[in-house]
PDB file of C-alpha atoms and ligand atoms in Angstrom:
ATOM      1  CA  MET A   1      12.198 -18.269  -8.033  1.00 74.00           C
ATOM      2  CA  SER A   2       8.652 -19.305  -6.688  1.00 76.00           C
ATOM      3  CA  ASP A   3       9.430 -22.095  -3.756  1.00 79.00           C
ATOM      4  CA  TRP A   4       6.987 -23.874  -1.185  1.00 85.00           C
ATOM      5  CA  ALA A   5       8.969 -23.083   2.209  1.00 88.00           C
ATOM      6  CA  ALA A   6       8.371 -25.905   5.105  1.00 89.00           C
ATOM      7  CA  ILE A   7       7.606 -23.542   8.303  1.00 93.00           C
ATOM      8  CA  LYS A   8      10.755 -24.451  10.751  1.00 94.00           C
ATOM      9  CA  GLU A   9       9.698 -21.737  13.746  1.00 94.00           C
ATOM     10  CA  ASN A  10       7.917 -19.033  14.205  1.00 95.00           C
ATOM     11  CA  LYS A  11       9.230 -17.713  17.622  1.00 95.00           C
ATOM     12  CA  GLN A  12       7.827 -14.023  19.221  1.00 97.00           C
ATOM     13  CA  VAL A  13      10.779 -12.115  19.826  1.00 96.00           C
ATOM     14  CA  GLY A  14       9.775  -9.202  20.987  1.00 94.00           C
ATOM     15  CA  GLU A  15       6.649  -6.948  21.363  1.00 92.00           C
ATOM     16  CA  GLY A  16       4.856  -7.641  18.330  1.00 95.00           C
ATOM     17  CA  VAL A  17       8.141  -8.870  16.930  1.00 97.00           C
ATOM     18  CA  TYR A  18       8.793 -12.205  15.152  1.00 97.00           C
ATOM     19  CA  ARG A  19      11.319 -14.474  13.977  1.00 97.00           C
ATOM     20  CA  LEU A  20      10.543 -16.617  10.926  1.00 96.00           C
ATOM     21  CA  ARG A  21      11.962 -19.816  10.091  1.00 96.00           C
ATOM     22  CA  LEU A  22      11.446 -20.673   6.743  1.00 95.00           C
ATOM     23  CA  THR A  23      12.936 -23.879   4.737  1.00 94.00           C
ATOM     24  CA  ALA A  24      14.032 -22.374   0.980  1.00 94.00           C
ATOM     25  CA  PRO A  25      17.230 -24.001  -0.312  1.00 95.00           C
ATOM     26  CA  ALA A  26      16.737 -22.616  -3.820  1.00 94.00           C
ATOM     27  CA  ILE A  27      15.773 -18.907  -2.503  1.00 96.00           C
ATOM     28  CA  ALA A  28      18.556 -18.970   0.204  1.00 96.00           C
ATOM     29  CA  ALA A  29      21.674 -20.260  -2.222  1.00 96.00           C
ATOM     30  CA  GLN A  30      21.241 -17.109  -3.539  1.00 96.00           C
ATOM     31  CA  ALA A  31      19.750 -14.246  -1.374  1.00 97.00           C
ATOM     32  CA  GLN A  32      22.596 -11.233  -0.889  1.00 98.00           C
ATOM     33  CA  PRO A  33      21.890  -8.768   1.757  1.00 98.00           C
ATOM     34  CA  GLY A  34      19.245  -5.922   1.260  1.00 98.00           C
ATOM     35  CA  GLN A  35      17.309  -8.105  -1.450  1.00 98.00           C
ATOM     36  CA  PHE A  36      13.760  -9.296  -0.126  1.00 97.00           C
ATOM     37  CA  ILE A  37      10.867 -12.639  -0.421  1.00 97.00           C
ATOM     38  CA  MET A  38       7.128 -12.049  -1.788  1.00 95.00           C
ATOM     39  CA  LEU A  39       5.793 -14.580   1.138  1.00 95.00           C
ATOM     40  CA  ARG A  40       2.011 -15.938   1.217  1.00 91.00           C
ATOM     41  CA  VAL A  41       1.309 -14.829   5.134  1.00 88.00           C
ATOM     42  CA  SER A  42      -1.727 -17.471   5.234  1.00 80.00           C
ATOM     43  CA  HIS A  43      -1.926 -20.742   4.149  1.00 74.00           C
ATOM     44  CA  GLY A  44      -5.851 -19.645   2.413  1.00 72.00           C
ATOM     45  CA  LEU A  45      -6.199 -17.229  -0.473  1.00 74.00           C
ATOM     46  CA  ASP A  46      -7.334 -14.348   2.371  1.00 76.00           C
ATOM     47  CA  PRO A  47      -5.283 -12.286   1.648  1.00 81.00           C
ATOM     48  CA  LEU A  48      -4.480 -12.679  -1.625  1.00 78.00           C
ATOM     49  CA  LEU A  49      -1.921 -10.611  -2.275  1.00 86.00           C
ATOM     50  CA  ALA A  50       1.095 -11.690  -0.198  1.00 89.00           C
ATOM     51  CA  ARG A  51       3.701  -8.988   1.537  1.00 94.00           C
ATOM     52  CA  PRO A  52       7.247  -8.150   0.704  1.00 96.00           C
ATOM     53  CA  PHE A  53       9.702  -8.805   3.808  1.00 97.00           C
ATOM     54  CA  SER A  54      13.527  -8.612   4.168  1.00 97.00           C
ATOM     55  CA  ILE A  55      16.156 -11.463   4.002  1.00 98.00           C
ATOM     56  CA  HIS A  56      17.335 -11.218   7.783  1.00 98.00           C
ATOM     57  CA  GLY A  57      19.601 -14.061   7.304  1.00 97.00           C
ATOM     58  CA  VAL A  58      20.293 -17.288   5.648  1.00 97.00           C
ATOM     59  CA  ASP A  59      21.161 -20.389   7.942  1.00 97.00           C
ATOM     60  CA  GLY A  60      21.805 -23.263   4.855  1.00 96.00           C
ATOM     61  CA  ASP A  61      18.781 -23.713   3.718  1.00 95.00           C
ATOM     62  CA  ASP A  62      16.478 -21.650   5.496  1.00 96.00           C
ATOM     63  CA  LEU A  63      15.630 -18.474   5.077  1.00 97.00           C
ATOM     64  CA  LEU A  64      15.577 -16.007   8.241  1.00 97.00           C
ATOM     65  CA  ILE A  65      12.294 -13.242   8.454  1.00 97.00           C
ATOM     66  CA  LEU A  66      11.892 -11.331  11.761  1.00 97.00           C
ATOM     67  CA  TYR A  67       8.682  -9.209  11.206  1.00 97.00           C
ATOM     68  CA  LYS A  68       6.520  -7.254  13.134  1.00 97.00           C
ATOM     69  CA  VAL A  69       2.771  -7.315  13.068  1.00 97.00           C
ATOM     70  CA  VAL A  70       1.046  -4.029  11.796  1.00 95.00           C
ATOM     71  CA  GLY A  71      -1.645  -5.553   9.855  1.00 94.00           C
ATOM     72  CA  LYS A  72      -3.902  -8.167   8.850  1.00 92.00           C
ATOM     73  CA  GLY A  73      -1.225 -10.664   6.925  1.00 93.00           C
ATOM     74  CA  THR A  74       0.713 -10.070   9.702  1.00 95.00           C
ATOM     75  CA  ARG A  75      -1.054 -11.037  12.053  1.00 94.00           C
ATOM     76  CA  LEU A  76      -2.047 -14.279  10.494  1.00 92.00           C
ATOM     77  CA  LEU A  77       1.149 -14.200   9.537  1.00 93.00           C
ATOM     78  CA  SER A  78       2.092 -14.768  13.551  1.00 94.00           C
ATOM     79  CA  MET A  79      -0.386 -17.481  14.256  1.00 92.00           C
ATOM     80  CA  VAL A  80       1.036 -19.671  11.029  1.00 90.00           C
ATOM     81  CA  ARG A  81       2.390 -22.636  13.469  1.00 90.00           C
ATOM     82  CA  PRO A  82       6.040 -25.022  12.019  1.00 90.00           C
ATOM     83  CA  GLY A  83       4.782 -28.010  11.187  1.00 82.00           C
ATOM     84  CA  ASN A  84       4.030 -30.060   7.815  1.00 63.00           C
ATOM     85  CA  LYS A  85       1.940 -27.068   5.430  1.00 75.00           C
ATOM     86  CA  THR A  86       4.225 -25.143   3.885  1.00 86.00           C
ATOM     87  CA  LEU A  87       4.149 -21.084   2.840  1.00 88.00           C
ATOM     88  CA  SER A  88       4.243 -19.809  -1.172  1.00 91.00           C
ATOM     89  CA  LEU A  89       7.300 -17.887  -1.678  1.00 93.00           C
ATOM     90  CA  TRP A  90       8.973 -15.851  -3.895  1.00 93.00           C
ATOM     91  CA  GLY A  91      13.090 -14.715  -4.389  1.00 94.00           C
ATOM     92  CA  PRO A  92      15.417 -13.610  -3.859  1.00 96.00           C
ATOM     93  CA  LEU A  93      13.733 -10.276  -4.913  1.00 96.00           C
ATOM     94  CA  GLY A  94      15.048  -6.630  -5.936  1.00 96.00           C
ATOM     95  CA  ARG A  95      18.928  -5.685  -5.564  1.00 97.00           C
ATOM     96  CA  GLY A  96      20.906  -5.558  -2.820  1.00 98.00           C
ATOM     97  CA  PHE A  97      22.845  -3.605  -1.291  1.00 98.00           C
ATOM     98  CA  ASN A  98      26.545  -3.066  -3.474  1.00 97.00           C
ATOM     99  CA  LEU A  99      29.349  -4.496  -0.273  1.00 97.00           C
ATOM    100  CA  ASP A 100      32.234  -3.159  -1.804  1.00 95.00           C
ATOM    101  CA  VAL A 101      32.220   0.293   0.462  1.00 93.00           C
ATOM    102  CA  LYS A 102      35.621   0.535   2.909  1.00 89.00           C
ATOM    103  CA  ARG A 103      34.722   1.797   5.826  1.00 89.00           C
ATOM    104  CA  PRO A 104      30.851   1.427   5.667  1.00 94.00           C
ATOM    105  CA  VAL A 105      29.301   2.545   8.324  1.00 94.00           C
ATOM    106  CA  LEU A 106      25.102   0.949   8.660  1.00 96.00           C
ATOM    107  CA  VAL A 107      21.954   2.170   9.973  1.00 95.00           C
ATOM    108  CA  ALA A 108      19.172   0.759  10.709  1.00 95.00           C
ATOM    109  CA  GLY A 109      15.491   2.426  11.913  1.00 92.00           C
ATOM    110  CA  GLY A 110      13.303   0.598  13.818  1.00 91.00           C
ATOM    111  CA  MET A 111      13.055  -2.373  11.864  1.00 95.00           C
ATOM    112  CA  GLY A 112      15.134  -1.582   9.610  1.00 95.00           C
ATOM    113  CA  ILE A 113      17.484  -3.785  11.383  1.00 96.00           C
ATOM    114  CA  ALA A 114      15.926  -6.812  10.529  1.00 97.00           C
ATOM    115  CA  PRO A 115      18.079  -6.999   6.649  1.00 98.00           C
ATOM    116  CA  ILE A 116      21.243  -4.945   7.964  1.00 97.00           C
ATOM    117  CA  VAL A 117      21.274  -8.424  10.333  1.00 97.00           C
ATOM    118  CA  PHE A 118      22.374 -10.337   6.975  1.00 98.00           C
ATOM    119  CA  LEU A 119      24.121  -7.698   6.275  1.00 98.00           C
ATOM    120  CA  ALA A 120      26.205  -6.739   9.186  1.00 97.00           C
ATOM    121  CA  ASP A 121      27.080 -10.853   9.134  1.00 96.00           C
ATOM    122  CA  THR A 122      27.814 -11.006   5.699  1.00 97.00           C
ATOM    123  CA  LEU A 123      30.765  -8.227   6.195  1.00 96.00           C
ATOM    124  CA  LEU A 124      31.466  -9.642   8.945  1.00 96.00           C
ATOM    125  CA  ASN A 125      32.776 -12.968   7.466  1.00 95.00           C
ATOM    126  CA  GLN A 126      34.516 -11.511   4.596  1.00 94.00           C
ATOM    127  CA  GLY A 127      36.672 -11.125   7.250  1.00 92.00           C
ATOM    128  CA  ARG A 128      35.422  -6.947   8.195  1.00 91.00           C
ATOM    129  CA  LYS A 129      36.767  -5.523  12.209  1.00 88.00           C
ATOM    130  CA  LYS A 130      34.500  -3.188  14.253  1.00 86.00           C
ATOM    131  CA  LEU A 131      32.100  -2.220  11.333  1.00 91.00           C
ATOM    132  CA  ALA A 132      30.613   1.181  12.450  1.00 90.00           C
ATOM    133  CA  PHE A 133      26.438   0.533  13.674  1.00 92.00           C
ATOM    134  CA  VAL A 134      23.921   2.635  13.879  1.00 91.00           C
ATOM    135  CA  HIS A 135      20.694   2.264  15.279  1.00 92.00           C
ATOM    136  CA  GLY A 136      17.986   3.602  16.445  1.00 88.00           C
ATOM    137  CA  ALA A 137      14.115   3.238  17.314  1.00 88.00           C
ATOM    138  CA  VAL A 138      11.073   5.197  19.186  1.00 83.00           C
ATOM    139  CA  THR A 139      11.962   4.057  22.292  1.00 83.00           C
ATOM    140  CA  GLY A 140      15.155   2.368  23.678  1.00 83.00           C
ATOM    141  CA  LYS A 141      13.176  -1.337  24.515  1.00 87.00           C
ATOM    142  CA  ALA A 142      12.450  -1.678  20.430  1.00 90.00           C
ATOM    143  CA  LEU A 143      15.530  -1.650  19.837  1.00 91.00           C
ATOM    144  CA  PHE A 144      16.960  -4.912  17.836  1.00 94.00           C
ATOM    145  CA  GLY A 145      12.965  -5.556  17.576  1.00 94.00           C
ATOM    146  CA  GLY A 146      12.913  -5.689  21.488  1.00 93.00           C
ATOM    147  CA  SER A 147      14.268  -8.966  21.249  1.00 94.00           C
ATOM    148  CA  GLU A 148      17.118  -8.943  24.030  1.00 93.00           C
ATOM    149  CA  GLU A 149      18.730 -12.181  21.762  1.00 93.00           C
ATOM    150  CA  LEU A 150      19.459 -10.344  18.807  1.00 94.00           C
ATOM    151  CA  ARG A 151      20.878  -7.516  20.859  1.00 93.00           C
ATOM    152  CA  THR A 152      23.097  -9.854  22.356  1.00 93.00           C
ATOM    153  CA  THR A 153      24.339 -11.540  19.508  1.00 93.00           C
ATOM    154  CA  LEU A 154      25.058  -8.595  17.391  1.00 91.00           C
ATOM    155  CA  LEU A 155      26.591  -6.508  20.560  1.00 91.00           C
ATOM    156  CA  GLY A 156      28.865  -9.634  20.759  1.00 92.00           C
ATOM    157  CA  ARG A 157      29.992  -9.575  17.436  1.00 92.00           C
ATOM    158  CA  ASP A 158      32.697  -6.596  16.360  1.00 92.00           C
ATOM    159  CA  LEU A 159      30.723  -3.826  15.710  1.00 91.00           C
ATOM    160  CA  GLU A 160      31.233   0.002  16.888  1.00 87.00           C
ATOM    161  CA  PRO A 161      27.258  -0.290  18.609  1.00 88.00           C
ATOM    162  CA  TYR A 162      25.726   3.810  18.320  1.00 86.00           C
ATOM    163  CA  LEU A 163      22.560   3.709  19.668  1.00 85.00           C
ATOM    164  CA  ALA A 164      19.701   5.812  19.323  1.00 81.00           C
ATOM    165  CA  SER A 165      16.287   5.881  21.043  1.00 77.00           C
ATOM    166  CA  GLU A 166      14.063   8.762  21.862  1.00 67.00           C
ATOM    167  CA  VAL A 167      14.014   7.658  25.533  1.00 58.00           C
ATOM    168  CA  GLU A 168      17.508   9.211  27.016  1.00 54.00           C
ATOM    169  CA  GLY A 169      19.692   8.652  30.241  1.00 51.00           C
ATOM    170  CA  GLU A 170      21.386   5.536  28.839  1.00 51.00           C
ATOM    171  CA  GLU A 171      24.838   5.651  28.469  1.00 43.00           C
ATOM    172  CA  ARG A 172      26.074   5.465  24.667  1.00 48.00           C
ATOM    173  CA  TYR A 173      22.486   6.371  23.747  1.00 50.00           C
ATOM    174  CA  TYR A 174      21.852   9.475  21.785  1.00 50.00           C
ATOM    175  CA  GLY A 175      18.595  11.348  20.696  1.00 48.00           C
ATOM    176  CA  LEU A 176      18.110  11.106  16.789  1.00 66.00           C
ATOM    177  CA  ILE A 177      19.448   9.067  14.778  1.00 74.00           C
ATOM    178  CA  GLY A 178      20.714  12.066  13.349  1.00 72.00           C
ATOM    179  CA  VAL A 179      22.837  13.068  16.411  1.00 73.00           C
ATOM    180  CA  ALA A 180      24.490   9.667  16.280  1.00 79.00           C
ATOM    181  CA  LEU A 181      25.365   9.539  12.610  1.00 86.00           C
ATOM    182  CA  GLU A 182      27.275  11.964  12.916  1.00 82.00           C
ATOM    183  CA  PRO A 183      30.088  10.697  15.401  1.00 79.00           C
ATOM    184  CA  ALA A 184      30.020   8.018  13.867  1.00 81.00           C
ATOM    185  CA  LEU A 185      30.676   9.610  10.325  1.00 83.00           C
ATOM    186  CA  SER A 186      34.103  10.846  12.388  1.00 76.00           C
ATOM    187  CA  SER A 187      35.077   8.496  14.846  1.00 67.00           C
ATOM    188  CA  PHE A 188      37.103   5.742  13.187  1.00 61.00           C
ATOM    189  CA  PRO A 189      40.443   5.250  14.863  1.00 55.00           C
ATOM    190  CA  ASP A 190      42.504   5.269  11.565  1.00 59.00           C
ATOM    191  CA  SER A 191      40.625   8.302  10.594  1.00 64.00           C
ATOM    192  CA  SER A 192      40.246   6.611   7.466  1.00 71.00           C
ATOM    193  CA  PRO A 193      36.941   8.239   6.027  1.00 78.00           C
ATOM    194  CA  CYS A 194      33.956   6.185   5.780  1.00 84.00           C
ATOM    195  CA  GLY A 195      33.797   5.326   2.721  1.00 88.00           C
ATOM    196  CA  GLY A 196      29.867   5.141   2.446  1.00 93.00           C
ATOM    197  CA  VAL A 197      26.523   4.412   4.603  1.00 96.00           C
ATOM    198  CA  LEU A 198      24.387   1.638   3.835  1.00 97.00           C
ATOM    199  CA  ALA A 199      20.743   1.954   5.880  1.00 96.00           C
ATOM    200  CA  CYS A 200      17.237   0.548   5.844  1.00 96.00           C
ATOM    201  CA  GLY A 201      14.765   2.327   8.046  1.00 93.00           C
ATOM    202  CA  PRO A 202      11.037   4.118   7.763  1.00 89.00           C
ATOM    203  CA  LEU A 203      11.801   7.089   4.875  1.00 89.00           C
ATOM    204  CA  PRO A 204      11.631  10.531   7.013  1.00 87.00           C
ATOM    205  CA  MET A 205      15.189   8.230   8.672  1.00 88.00           C
ATOM    206  CA  LEU A 206      16.424   7.591   5.551  1.00 91.00           C
ATOM    207  CA  LYS A 207      15.922  10.730   4.205  1.00 91.00           C
ATOM    208  CA  ALA A 208      17.390  13.003   7.267  1.00 89.00           C
ATOM    209  CA  VAL A 209      20.886  10.576   6.991  1.00 92.00           C
ATOM    210  CA  ALA A 210      20.684  11.123   3.268  1.00 93.00           C
ATOM    211  CA  GLN A 211      20.614  14.795   4.339  1.00 90.00           C
ATOM    212  CA  ILE A 212      23.609  14.263   6.427  1.00 89.00           C
ATOM    213  CA  CYS A 213      25.552  11.681   3.830  1.00 91.00           C
ATOM    214  CA  ALA A 214      25.543  14.577   1.177  1.00 92.00           C
ATOM    215  CA  ARG A 215      27.117  17.349   3.391  1.00 89.00           C
ATOM    216  CA  HIS A 216      29.581  15.174   4.431  1.00 87.00           C
ATOM    217  CA  LYS A 217      29.917  14.280   0.917  1.00 90.00           C
ATOM    218  CA  VAL A 218      29.525  10.673   1.728  1.00 92.00           C
ATOM    219  CA  PRO A 219      27.848   7.943  -0.314  1.00 95.00           C
ATOM    220  CA  CYS A 220      24.695   6.692   1.289  1.00 96.00           C
ATOM    221  CA  GLN A 221      22.963   3.472   0.389  1.00 98.00           C
ATOM    222  CA  VAL A 222      19.132   3.110   1.001  1.00 97.00           C
ATOM    223  CA  SER A 223      16.787   1.063   1.156  1.00 97.00           C
ATOM    224  CA  LEU A 224      13.414   1.800   0.903  1.00 94.00           C
ATOM    225  CA  GLU A 225      10.259   1.077   1.817  1.00 89.00           C
ATOM    226  CA  ALA A 226       6.909   1.383  -0.116  1.00 91.00           C
ATOM    227  CA  PRO A 227       3.860  -0.756  -0.408  1.00 90.00           C
ATOM    228  CA  MET A 228       4.401  -3.799  -2.747  1.00 92.00           C
ATOM    229  CA  ALA A 229       1.877  -5.712  -4.500  1.00 91.00           C
ATOM    230  CA  CYS A 230       3.398  -7.854  -7.110  1.00 90.00           C
ATOM    231  CA  GLY A 231       7.278  -7.380  -6.176  1.00 91.00           C
ATOM    232  CA  LEU A 232       8.377  -7.848  -9.880  1.00 91.00           C
ATOM    233  CA  GLY A 233       7.745  -5.071 -12.059  1.00 92.00           C
ATOM    234  CA  ALA A 234       4.678  -5.157 -13.239  1.00 92.00           C
ATOM    235  CA  CYS A 235       1.561  -3.422 -11.261  1.00 93.00           C
ATOM    236  CA  LEU A 236       3.870   0.256 -11.000  1.00 93.00           C
ATOM    237  CA  GLY A 237       2.320  -0.125  -6.013  1.00 92.00           C
ATOM    238  CA  CYS A 238       6.172   0.701  -5.404  1.00 95.00           C
ATOM    239  CA  VAL A 239       7.267   3.668  -7.353  1.00 95.00           C
ATOM    240  CA  ILE A 240       9.256   6.492  -5.593  1.00 94.00           C
ATOM    241  CA  PRO A 241      10.014   9.959  -6.545  1.00 95.00           C
ATOM    242  CA  ALA A 242      13.117   9.933  -8.555  1.00 96.00           C
ATOM    243  CA  ALA A 243      15.518  12.797  -8.413  1.00 95.00           C
ATOM    244  CA  GLY A 244      15.754  14.836 -11.871  1.00 90.00           C
ATOM    245  CA  GLY A 245      11.910  13.769 -12.362  1.00 93.00           C
ATOM    246  CA  GLY A 246       9.550  10.447 -12.900  1.00 94.00           C
ATOM    247  CA  TYR A 247       9.558   7.580 -10.866  1.00 95.00           C
ATOM    248  CA  VAL A 248      11.700   4.293  -9.909  1.00 94.00           C
ATOM    249  CA  ARG A 249      10.525   1.438  -8.922  1.00 95.00           C
ATOM    250  CA  ALA A 250      11.276   0.319  -5.744  1.00 95.00           C
ATOM    251  CA  CYS A 251      11.278  -3.387  -6.123  1.00 95.00           C
ATOM    252  CA  GLN A 252      13.164  -3.253  -9.107  1.00 95.00           C
ATOM    253  CA  GLU A 253      15.509  -0.495  -9.553  1.00 95.00           C
ATOM    254  CA  GLY A 254      15.772  -1.441  -5.677  1.00 93.00           C
ATOM    255  CA  PRO A 255      15.007  -1.932  -2.457  1.00 97.00           C
ATOM    256  CA  VAL A 256      18.332  -0.666  -2.266  1.00 98.00           C
ATOM    257  CA  MET A 257      18.802   2.718  -4.206  1.00 96.00           C
ATOM    258  CA  ASP A 258      21.576   5.557  -4.391  1.00 97.00           C
ATOM    259  CA  ALA A 259      19.998   7.936  -2.077  1.00 97.00           C
ATOM    260  CA  ALA A 260      20.834  10.516  -4.781  1.00 95.00           C
ATOM    261  CA  LEU A 261      19.148   8.989  -6.681  1.00 95.00           C
ATOM    262  CA  VAL A 262      15.582   9.975  -4.874  1.00 96.00           C
ATOM    263  CA  ASP A 263      13.772  13.069  -5.099  1.00 95.00           C
ATOM    264  CA  TRP A 264      13.029  12.586  -1.420  1.00 93.00           C
ATOM    265  CA  GLU A 265      10.967  16.330  -0.857  1.00 90.00           C
ATOM    266  CA  ARG A 266       8.553  14.817  -2.719  1.00 89.00           C
ATOM    267  CA  THR A 267       8.718  11.304  -0.866  1.00 87.00           C
ATOM    268  CA  LYS A 268       5.245  10.450   1.167  1.00 77.00           C
ATOM    269  CA  PRO A 269       6.278   9.203   4.906  1.00 70.00           C
TER     270      PRO A 269
HETATM  271  C1  LIG B 301      10.842  -4.355   0.344  1.00 91.04           C
HETATM  272  C2  LIG B 301      10.154  -4.224   1.553  1.00 91.04           C
HETATM  273  C3  LIG B 301      11.313  -5.341   2.608  1.00 91.04           C
HETATM  274  C4  LIG B 301      10.253  -5.375   4.212  1.00 91.04           C
HETATM  275  N1  LIG B 301      11.117  -5.922   4.867  1.00 91.04           N
HETATM  276  C5  LIG B 301      10.255  -6.180   5.892  1.00 91.04           C
HETATM  277  C6  LIG B 301      10.478  -7.074   7.064  1.00 91.04           C
HETATM  278  O1  LIG B 301      12.237  -7.039   7.411  1.00 91.04           O
HETATM  279  N2  LIG B 301      10.241  -6.768   8.029  1.00 91.04           N
HETATM  280  C7  LIG B 301       9.132  -5.918   8.275  1.00 91.04           C
HETATM  281  O2  LIG B 301       8.496  -6.209   9.588  1.00 91.04           O
HETATM  282  N3  LIG B 301       8.143  -5.403   7.916  1.00 91.04           N
HETATM  283  C8  LIG B 301       8.805  -5.024   6.380  1.00 91.04           C
HETATM  284  N4  LIG B 301       8.619  -4.767   5.159  1.00 91.04           N
HETATM  285  C9  LIG B 301       6.815  -4.303   5.737  1.00 91.04           C
HETATM  286  C10 LIG B 301       5.750  -5.486   5.579  1.00 91.04           C
HETATM  287  O3  LIG B 301       6.062  -5.558   3.891  1.00 91.04           O
HETATM  288  C11 LIG B 301       4.172  -4.320   6.132  1.00 91.04           C
HETATM  289  O4  LIG B 301       4.774  -4.698   7.179  1.00 91.04           O
HETATM  290  C12 LIG B 301       3.640  -5.496   5.718  1.00 91.04           C
HETATM  291  O5  LIG B 301       3.262  -6.404   4.164  1.00 91.04           O
HETATM  292  C13 LIG B 301       2.504  -4.705   5.575  1.00 91.04           C
HETATM  293  O6  LIG B 301       1.114  -6.391   6.193  1.00 91.04           O
HETATM  294  P1  LIG B 301      -0.349  -6.302   6.500  1.00 91.04           P
HETATM  295  O7  LIG B 301      -1.221  -7.140   5.544  1.00 91.04           O
HETATM  296  O8  LIG B 301       0.335  -6.936   8.047  1.00 91.04           O
HETATM  297  O9  LIG B 301      -0.877  -4.635   6.691  1.00 91.04           O
HETATM  298  P2  LIG B 301      -1.677  -3.816   6.112  1.00 91.04           P
HETATM  299  O10 LIG B 301      -3.175  -3.955   6.576  1.00 91.04           O
HETATM  300  O11 LIG B 301      -1.193  -4.383   5.002  1.00 91.04           O
HETATM  301  O12 LIG B 301      -1.207  -2.379   6.772  1.00 91.04           O
HETATM  302  C14 LIG B 301      -0.951  -2.371   7.927  1.00 91.04           C
HETATM  303  C15 LIG B 301      -1.282  -0.982   8.130  1.00 91.04           C
HETATM  304  O13 LIG B 301       0.608  -1.143   7.408  1.00 91.04           O
HETATM  305  C16 LIG B 301       0.732  -0.219   7.207  1.00 91.04           C
HETATM  306  N5  LIG B 301       2.733  -0.592   5.750  1.00 91.04           N
HETATM  307  C17 LIG B 301       1.787  -1.489   4.992  1.00 91.04           C
HETATM  308  N6  LIG B 301       2.896  -1.274   4.973  1.00 91.04           N
HETATM  309  C18 LIG B 301       4.048  -0.805   5.070  1.00 91.04           C
HETATM  310  C19 LIG B 301       5.217  -0.588   4.358  1.00 91.04           C
HETATM  311  N7  LIG B 301       5.664  -1.585   3.843  1.00 91.04           N
HETATM  312  N8  LIG B 301       6.122   0.359   5.255  1.00 91.04           N
HETATM  313  C20 LIG B 301       4.940   1.502   6.047  1.00 91.04           C
HETATM  314  N9  LIG B 301       4.419   0.817   6.536  1.00 91.04           N
HETATM  315  C21 LIG B 301       3.273  -0.005   5.826  1.00 91.04           C
HETATM  316  C22 LIG B 301       0.188   0.156   6.554  1.00 91.04           C
HETATM  317  O14 LIG B 301      -0.139   1.054   5.608  1.00 91.04           O
HETATM  318  C23 LIG B 301      -1.714   0.047   7.048  1.00 91.04           C
HETATM  319  O15 LIG B 301      -1.059   1.162   8.068  1.00 91.04           O
HETATM  320  C24 LIG B 301       8.864  -4.196   4.336  1.00 91.04           C
HETATM  321  C25 LIG B 301       8.576  -3.987   3.514  1.00 91.04           C
HETATM  322  C26 LIG B 301       8.991  -3.789   1.833  1.00 91.04           C
HETATM  323  C27 LIG B 301       8.759  -3.327   1.361  1.00 91.04           C
HETATM  324  S1  LIG B 302       5.598  -3.991  -6.280  1.00 91.04           S
HETATM  325 FE1  LIG B 302       4.717  -3.983  -8.317  1.00 91.04          FE
HETATM  326  S2  LIG B 302       5.508  -2.938 -10.003  1.00 91.04           S
HETATM  327 FE2  LIG B 302       6.728  -3.102  -7.906  1.00 91.04          FE
END
């Protein structure tokens, strides 16, 4: 559904990273972890195309978005101030994560942390305990979107964290996300097997995660990022090579898909 949302907060929480709080009751009521919205990033007509953002959280009637400034649209969005103007959006869109997984391992690469927080919150609110949580970023500082607040909140919850960054030397940090994922898959205290990996991040990372899961024979759900112009299945801007030939639309058949349905050799980073 489409809506006009009041902006309650647009706060810088890390280097180039902002948290947006929008009041959108109808979308908030239906949002599932892994789903996204299409958001017009400014009050004017430029840029004309909306931008896709994962749902980072729901708080009553409010939707939370965690975003990084990478280009014109996100730069304009970072300048929007809370007040009486509204932004146009539509959603919730796409397929979210299947939550019916025993002993899930959550994996977030870089800004893939945005939807994984909503996923972790939802699973913990269902009563899950000691959720395995693998998170990687280019530097240790960039973990948690560079947000101290998010780091403190998340690490204060009932999670078993495995953190990976290319900067070595800190306790519990691992060189590569794969190196962090391996122990997460095998270290459940009661030795019960991991029932599935739920991952979001850049394509090369998702490819590595999919390969590790295939090796361990663990089901893997990946949330795919692709350029999106409509979010509604019409423009075909978001197609991803499918295993067995052809393509799937990330906005319709995804963004969360079974990793086995993707032809990783034909994906472009
Ligand atoms: C389903 C989905 C969910 C997303 N969720 C989030 C989120 O929660 N937080 C967040 O920060 N970003 C998220 N993104 C990415 C976000 O949509 C883009 O960063 C944004 O559209 C960039 O707009 P822009 O005008 O600032 O940049 P542009 O001017 O359009 O592009 C600037 C640069 O960023 C690159 N770029 C643009 N879009 C993407 C993309 N999707 N993936 C990789 N590189 C890209 C371009 O190639 C270019 O180099 C998501 C994307 C998808 C498809
Ligand atoms: S974004 Fe238009 S078809 Fe997917």
